[in-house]
Coordinates of C-alpha atoms and ligand atoms in Angstrom, one line a residue:
M1 CA -66.4 0.3 132.2
S2 CA -67.7 -1.1 128.9
E3 CA -68.8 -4.8 128.8
Q4 CA -68.9 -5.1 125.0
G5 CA -66.2 -4.3 122.6
K6 CA -63.2 -5.1 124.7
A7 CA -61.4 -6.4 121.6
L8 CA -62.1 -3.3 119.5
I9 CA -59.9 -0.3 119.1
T10 CA -61.8 2.6 120.8
I11 CA -63.2 5.0 118.1
T12 CA -66.5 6.1 119.6
S13 CA -68.7 5.4 122.6
R14 CA -71.5 3.0 121.8
P15 CA -74.5 2.0 123.9
E16 CA -74.3 -1.5 125.5
L17 CA -76.5 -3.1 122.9
V18 CA -75.7 -5.7 120.2
F19 CA -77.9 -5.7 117.2
A20 CA -78.8 -9.1 115.9
Q21 CA -81.4 -8.6 113.1
G22 CA -83.2 -6.1 111.0
Q23 CA -86.2 -6.0 108.7
G24 CA -87.4 -2.9 106.9
S25 CA -87.6 0.0 109.4
W26 CA -87.1 -2.3 112.4
L27 CA -84.0 -3.6 114.3
V28 CA -83.9 -6.2 117.0
D29 CA -81.1 -6.5 119.6
E30 CA -79.7 -9.7 121.1
G31 CA -82.1 -9.3 124.1
G32 CA -85.1 -9.4 121.7
K33 CA -86.0 -5.7 122.1
R34 CA -87.3 -4.0 118.9
Y35 CA -86.4 -0.6 117.7
L36 CA -87.9 1.6 115.1
D37 CA -84.9 2.9 113.2
L38 CA -84.8 6.4 111.8
V39 CA -81.1 6.4 111.3
Q40 CA -80.7 3.4 109.0
G41 CA -76.9 3.3 109.2
W42 CA -76.7 7.1 108.5
A43 CA -78.9 7.2 105.4
V44 CA -77.3 4.1 104.1
N45 CA -80.1 1.5 104.0
S46 CA -82.3 3.2 101.4
L47 CA -84.6 0.2 101.2
G48 CA -84.5 -0.5 105.0
H49 CA -82.8 -3.5 106.7
S50 CA -82.2 -6.7 104.8
P51 CA -84.6 -6.0 101.8
A52 CA -85.4 -9.0 99.6
V53 CA -84.0 -7.4 96.5
I54 CA -80.6 -6.9 98.0
A55 CA -80.5 -10.4 99.6
Q56 CA -81.5 -11.8 96.2
A57 CA -78.9 -9.7 94.3
L58 CA -76.2 -10.8 96.7
A59 CA -77.1 -14.5 96.7
T60 CA -77.3 -14.6 92.9
Q61 CA -74.1 -12.7 92.2
A62 CA -72.2 -14.5 95.0
G63 CA -72.9 -17.8 93.3
R64 CA -72.0 -16.5 89.9
L65 CA -68.9 -14.3 90.2
L66 CA -67.3 -12.5 93.1
N67 CA -64.2 -10.8 91.8
P68 CA -62.5 -11.3 88.4
S69 CA -60.1 -8.4 89.3
P70 CA -60.5 -4.7 88.6
A71 CA -58.3 -5.1 85.5
F72 CA -61.2 -6.8 83.7
Y73 CA -64.8 -5.8 82.9
N74 CA -67.6 -7.6 84.6
R75 CA -71.4 -7.4 83.7
P76 CA -72.8 -5.7 86.9
M77 CA -70.0 -3.0 86.7
L78 CA -71.0 -2.2 83.1
D79 CA -74.7 -2.3 83.8
L80 CA -74.6 -0.1 86.9
A81 CA -72.4 2.5 85.1
E82 CA -74.8 2.6 82.1
R83 CA -77.8 2.9 84.4
L84 CA -76.2 5.8 86.3
V85 CA -75.4 7.6 83.1
E86 CA -78.9 7.1 81.8
L87 CA -80.4 8.6 85.0
S88 CA -78.1 11.6 85.4
C89 CA -76.4 14.4 83.4
F90 CA -73.1 12.6 83.5
D91 CA -71.3 10.4 80.9
R92 CA -68.7 8.4 82.8
V93 CA -68.6 6.5 86.1
F94 CA -65.9 5.2 88.4
L95 CA -67.0 2.7 91.1
A96 CA -65.4 2.5 94.5
S97 CA -66.3 1.4 98.0
S98 CA -66.8 4.4 100.3
G99 CA -67.8 8.0 100.1
A100 CA -64.4 9.3 101.1
E101 CA -62.8 7.2 98.3
A102 CA -65.2 8.5 95.7
N103 CA -64.5 12.1 96.9
E104 CA -60.7 11.5 96.8
G105 CA -61.3 10.3 93.2
A106 CA -63.1 13.6 92.4
V107 CA -60.2 15.6 93.8
K108 CA -57.7 13.6 91.8
L109 CA -59.7 14.0 88.6
A110 CA -60.1 17.7 89.2
R111 CA -56.3 18.1 89.8
R112 CA -55.5 15.9 86.8
W113 CA -57.7 18.2 84.7
G114 CA -56.1 21.2 86.3
R115 CA -52.7 19.9 85.3
K116 CA -53.8 19.3 81.7
M117 CA -56.0 22.3 81.1
R118 CA -55.4 25.0 83.7
G119 CA -51.6 25.2 84.0
G120 CA -51.4 23.1 87.2
A121 CA -54.3 24.7 89.1
H122 CA -55.1 22.3 92.0
Q123 CA -56.7 24.0 94.9
I124 CA -60.2 22.8 96.0
I125 CA -62.6 25.2 97.6
G126 CA -64.9 23.5 100.2
F127 CA -67.4 25.0 102.7
E128 CA -67.3 25.6 106.4
N129 CA -69.0 22.8 108.3
G130 CA -68.9 20.6 105.2
F131 CA -68.3 16.9 105.5
H132 CA -66.6 14.8 102.8
G133 CA -65.2 11.8 104.7
R134 CA -62.4 10.7 107.0
T135 CA -59.3 10.0 104.9
L136 CA -56.6 12.6 105.6
A137 CA -57.3 14.5 102.3
M138 CA -61.1 14.5 102.9
M139 CA -60.5 15.8 106.5
S140 CA -58.7 18.7 104.8
A141 CA -61.6 19.1 102.4
S142 CA -64.1 19.0 105.2
G143 CA -64.9 22.1 107.2
K144 CA -65.3 20.4 110.6
P145 CA -63.9 22.5 113.4
G146 CA -60.7 20.9 114.7
W147 CA -60.1 18.6 111.8
D148 CA -57.3 20.8 110.4
S149 CA -55.1 19.8 113.3
L150 CA -56.2 16.4 114.6
Y151 CA -53.7 14.5 112.5
A152 CA -51.4 17.2 111.4
P153 CA -49.6 17.6 109.1
M154 CA -52.7 17.5 106.8
P155 CA -52.7 17.4 102.9
A156 CA -52.6 21.0 101.6
G157 CA -54.5 22.6 98.8
F158 CA -58.0 23.1 100.3
A159 CA -59.6 26.4 100.9
K160 CA -62.9 27.2 102.6
A161 CA -65.8 29.4 101.8
R162 CA -69.2 30.0 103.5
M163 CA -72.4 28.3 102.3
N164 CA -74.9 30.7 100.7
D165 CA -72.4 33.5 100.6
I166 CA -71.2 33.8 97.0
A167 CA -68.8 36.7 97.9
S168 CA -67.0 34.3 100.2
V169 CA -66.5 31.9 97.3
E170 CA -65.2 34.7 95.1
R171 CA -62.7 35.7 97.8
A172 CA -61.5 32.1 98.1
V173 CA -60.8 31.8 94.3
T174 CA -57.1 32.2 93.3
P175 CA -55.3 31.3 90.0
D176 CA -54.5 28.0 91.7
S177 CA -58.2 27.1 92.3
V178 CA -59.5 24.2 90.2
A179 CA -62.8 23.1 91.8
V180 CA -65.5 23.9 94.3
M181 CA -66.8 20.9 96.3
I182 CA -70.2 21.2 97.8
E183 CA -72.9 19.3 99.6
L184 CA -76.1 20.8 98.2
V185 CA -77.7 19.8 101.5
Q186 CA -75.1 19.6 104.2
G187 CA -75.8 16.4 106.1
E188 CA -73.5 16.1 109.1
A189 CA -73.6 19.9 109.6
G190 CA -77.3 19.5 110.4
V191 CA -79.3 19.3 107.2
N192 CA -78.4 22.8 105.9
L193 CA -80.0 23.5 102.5
A194 CA -78.1 25.6 100.0
D195 CA -80.2 28.5 98.6
P196 CA -81.3 27.8 95.0
G197 CA -80.1 31.4 94.1
F198 CA -76.7 30.7 95.6
V199 CA -76.3 27.4 93.7
R200 CA -77.2 29.1 90.4
E201 CA -74.6 31.9 91.2
L202 CA -72.1 29.3 92.1
R203 CA -72.6 27.4 88.9
A204 CA -72.2 30.6 86.9
L205 CA -69.0 31.5 88.9
C206 CA -67.5 28.1 88.3
T207 CA -68.2 28.3 84.6
E208 CA -66.8 31.8 84.3
R209 CA -63.6 31.0 86.3
Q210 CA -63.1 27.6 84.8
L211 CA -63.6 25.8 88.1
L212 CA -65.2 22.3 88.3
L213 CA -68.3 22.1 90.3
I214 CA -68.2 18.9 92.4
A215 CA -71.5 17.9 94.0
D216 CA -70.9 15.5 97.0
E217 CA -74.2 13.6 96.9
V218 CA -72.9 10.8 99.1
Q219 CA -75.8 11.5 101.5
T220 CA -78.3 13.3 99.3
G221 CA -78.2 11.1 96.2
I222 CA -80.2 8.0 95.0
G223 CA -83.7 9.2 96.1
R224 CA -82.9 10.5 99.6
C225 CA -84.1 14.1 98.8
G226 CA -87.1 13.0 96.7
R227 CA -85.3 13.1 93.3
A228 CA -82.8 10.6 92.0
F229 CA -80.1 13.3 92.7
A230 CA -80.4 16.4 94.8
Y231 CA -78.8 18.6 92.0
Q232 CA -82.1 18.1 90.1
L233 CA -83.8 20.1 92.9
F234 CA -81.6 23.1 92.1
D235 CA -81.9 23.2 88.3
V236 CA -78.1 23.1 87.8
E237 CA -75.7 20.5 86.4
P238 CA -72.5 19.9 88.4
D239 CA -69.4 18.8 86.4
L240 CA -68.6 15.9 88.8
M241 CA -70.7 14.1 91.4
T242 CA -70.0 11.5 94.0
L243 CA -72.5 8.9 95.4
A244 CA -72.1 6.4 98.3
K245 CA -74.3 5.6 101.3
G246 CA -77.8 5.0 99.8
I247 CA -76.5 3.6 96.5
G248 CA -75.3 0.4 98.3
G249 CA -78.4 0.1 100.4
G250 CA -76.1 -1.1 103.2
V251 CA -73.1 -2.6 101.4
P252 CA -69.9 -0.7 100.7
L253 CA -70.3 0.9 97.3
S254 CA -69.6 4.4 96.0
A255 CA -69.3 6.1 92.6
L256 CA -67.7 9.1 91.0
L257 CA -69.5 10.5 87.9
C258 CA -68.2 13.1 85.4
K259 CA -69.0 14.7 82.2
E260 CA -67.2 13.5 79.1
R261 CA -64.8 16.5 78.9
F262 CA -63.4 15.7 82.4
N263 CA -62.8 12.1 81.6
C264 CA -59.0 12.7 81.7
F265 CA -57.3 10.0 83.8
E266 CA -54.6 8.2 81.9
P267 CA -54.6 4.4 82.3
G268 CA -53.0 3.6 85.7
D269 CA -53.8 7.1 87.3
Q270 CA -56.6 5.8 89.4
G271 CA -57.9 2.4 90.7
G272 CA -58.4 0.2 93.7
T273 CA -58.7 -3.5 94.5
Y274 CA -62.4 -3.5 95.0
C275 CA -63.3 -0.8 92.4
G276 CA -66.2 -2.1 90.3
N277 CA -66.4 -5.5 91.9
P278 CA -69.4 -7.4 90.7
L279 CA -70.9 -8.3 94.1
M280 CA -71.3 -4.7 95.2
A281 CA -72.2 -3.5 91.7
A282 CA -75.0 -6.1 91.5
V283 CA -76.5 -4.7 94.7
G284 CA -76.1 -1.1 93.5
L285 CA -77.9 -2.0 90.3
A286 CA -80.8 -3.6 92.2
V287 CA -81.0 -0.5 94.5
V288 CA -80.9 2.0 91.7
N289 CA -83.5 0.1 89.7
E290 CA -85.9 0.1 92.7
V291 CA -85.3 3.6 94.0
C292 CA -84.9 5.7 90.8
R293 CA -88.3 4.9 89.4
E294 CA -90.7 7.8 89.2
D295 CA -93.4 6.2 91.2
F296 CA -91.0 5.3 94.0
L297 CA -89.5 8.8 94.0
E298 CA -93.1 10.2 94.2
G299 CA -93.6 8.1 97.3
V300 CA -90.4 9.4 98.9
R301 CA -91.6 13.0 98.3
R302 CA -95.1 12.1 99.7
R303 CA -93.6 10.4 102.8
G304 CA -91.1 13.3 103.2
Q305 CA -93.9 15.7 103.3
Y306 CA -95.8 13.5 105.8
L307 CA -92.8 13.4 108.1
A308 CA -92.2 17.1 107.7
S309 CA -95.8 17.9 108.7
G310 CA -95.5 15.7 111.7
L311 CA -92.3 17.3 112.8
Q312 CA -93.8 20.8 112.3
R313 CA -96.7 19.7 114.6
L314 CA -94.2 18.6 117.3
A315 CA -92.3 21.9 116.9
R316 CA -95.5 23.8 117.5
E317 CA -96.5 21.7 120.5
H318 CA -93.2 22.0 122.1
H319 CA -92.3 25.6 121.1
L320 CA -89.3 24.5 119.1
P321 CA -87.6 26.7 116.4
G322 CA -88.7 24.4 113.6
E323 CA -88.1 21.7 111.0
R324 CA -86.3 21.6 107.7
G325 CA -85.0 19.2 105.0
A326 CA -85.6 17.7 101.6
G327 CA -87.5 14.4 100.9
L328 CA -86.6 12.0 103.7
L329 CA -83.5 13.8 104.9
R330 CA -84.9 16.1 107.6
A331 CA -84.0 17.8 110.9
L332 CA -85.9 19.0 113.9
V333 CA -84.2 22.0 115.6
L334 CA -84.5 22.1 119.4
A335 CA -84.5 25.3 121.5
T336 CA -81.8 23.8 123.8
D337 CA -78.7 21.6 123.6
Q338 CA -80.7 18.5 124.6
A339 CA -80.6 16.5 121.4
E340 CA -78.2 13.8 122.8
Q341 CA -80.5 13.4 125.8
V342 CA -83.5 12.9 123.4
V343 CA -81.6 10.3 121.4
T344 CA -80.7 8.3 124.6
A345 CA -84.2 8.5 126.1
A346 CA -85.8 7.5 122.7
R347 CA -83.5 4.4 122.5
A348 CA -84.5 3.5 126.1
L349 CA -88.2 3.7 125.5
E350 CA -90.1 0.4 126.5
P351 CA -91.3 -1.9 125.2
V352 CA -90.1 -0.6 121.8
G353 CA -87.2 1.8 121.3
L354 CA -86.7 4.6 118.7
L355 CA -83.4 5.2 117.1
L356 CA -82.5 8.8 116.3
N357 CA -79.4 10.8 115.5
A358 CA -78.1 14.1 116.8
P359 CA -75.4 15.6 114.6
R360 CA -75.5 18.8 116.5
P361 CA -76.2 19.4 120.2
N362 CA -79.5 21.2 119.4
L363 CA -80.7 19.2 116.4
L364 CA -82.2 15.8 115.5
R365 CA -81.7 14.3 112.1
F366 CA -84.1 11.9 110.4
M367 CA -82.8 9.5 107.7
P368 CA -85.4 6.7 107.6
A369 CA -85.6 4.0 105.1
L370 CA -87.1 5.4 101.9
T371 CA -89.7 2.6 102.2
I372 CA -90.9 3.7 105.7
S373 CA -94.7 3.6 105.9
E374 CA -97.0 6.4 107.1
A375 CA -98.0 4.2 110.0
E376 CA -94.4 3.8 111.0
I377 CA -93.9 7.6 110.7
D378 CA -96.9 8.0 113.0
E379 CA -95.5 5.5 115.5
A380 CA -92.1 7.3 115.4
L381 CA -93.7 10.7 115.9
A382 CA -95.8 9.4 118.8
M383 CA -92.6 8.0 120.5
L384 CA -90.7 11.2 119.9
G385 CA -93.6 13.2 121.3
R386 CA -93.4 11.2 124.5
V387 CA -89.7 11.8 124.9
L388 CA -89.9 15.5 124.1
R389 CA -92.7 15.9 126.7
D390 CA -90.6 14.1 129.3
I391 CA -87.3 15.8 128.6
L392 CA -88.2 19.4 127.6
H393 CA -90.9 19.9 130.3
R394 CA -89.2 18.2 133.2
A395 CA -89.1 20.7 136.2
Ligands
PLP401 C1 -70.9 10.0 104.8 C2 -70.4 11.1 103.9 C3 -69.2 11.0 103.4 C4 -68.2 9.9 103.7 O1 -68.6 8.6 103.2 P1 -67.9 7.3 103.8 O2 -68.6 6.2 103.1 O3 -68.1 7.3 105.3 O4 -66.5 7.5 103.5 C5 -68.8 12.0 102.4 N1 -69.6 13.0 102.1 C6 -70.9 13.1 102.7 C7 -71.7 14.2 102.3 C8 -71.3 12.2 103.6 O5 -72.5 12.3 104.2

């Protein structure tokens, strides 16, 4: 029987801990125990817990202007949109609050374009095991087993193909198809990287069949994979892209970006009470200005490599299948379905705990702050080594 959370609607099972403070890569619970955090709100806190640049941006903007209404321009909204356009291959930006909301916006924009330019084509092709969020339509867009029936009836118009299998995409295309939506690195599915060859073929197929290529970079964008955006690793340009998680550095902020020729909403077609609010946009601008500098991104690549080598070393020591990832989004594959046990034991380590994530029964995912130091990576690897020794080799 749970002590905490008696007043909360049950949505998941949480450990009996209440977190009170965070700084950089460290969290402290109400009992005063410290934890080295390699989850960071699921790749959300790109600059770690409570970074000074975000505290400063929030304080300054909170004292200046919170919300003039989404019906008016405000300066942080304009500045953030311009900065994202400067950094990317896109021309236009819509700001929202969550990844699912940005993805819904992408689907609406694709369907709007399909109505105008493709005779009503509306179907969106996603991928098995893909994850695009938890609204009803995004559950339809996702390829998570069971999600097509959990809250039936589900919104229609979503087909599925298989990642790295271009023939499966070709088979899914019908005259009603308007877009393909892809995570170039599938996050929730266990850090599955798309093959560069597949992504180039997909880009060519989309162009040939007049399908929009939508990159869901909610998890991979804003420096997570060592470049400002993961599509830059694949040498292709999507037509639409969504961002969330890391762009807010911990606050609710997301974005939909498109090329000029897909800028086809009519006034009133799309919006939302908090879309483009200056408080969140000011934070987004501070985060983007910090993370998307070439010297910072170079550091992410270096630390990503450092974490990768450490995980490879652990994989060799413990006879595990291996390690994979891009930048500071990485996974360690176990030989057995013991990932959840590892997560629980790592959290319980004394005197300092380690926070890890297991999106699959046999896989650990690492999403540390992009600012994590090599010393902190060493400390995390040492703690993880202790736990693996204990759990994997127990008689
Ligand atoms: C987390 C995530 C989402 C959903 O974002 P929310 O902010 O939780 O709505 C969508 N797509 C991907 C790839 C994600 O990782």
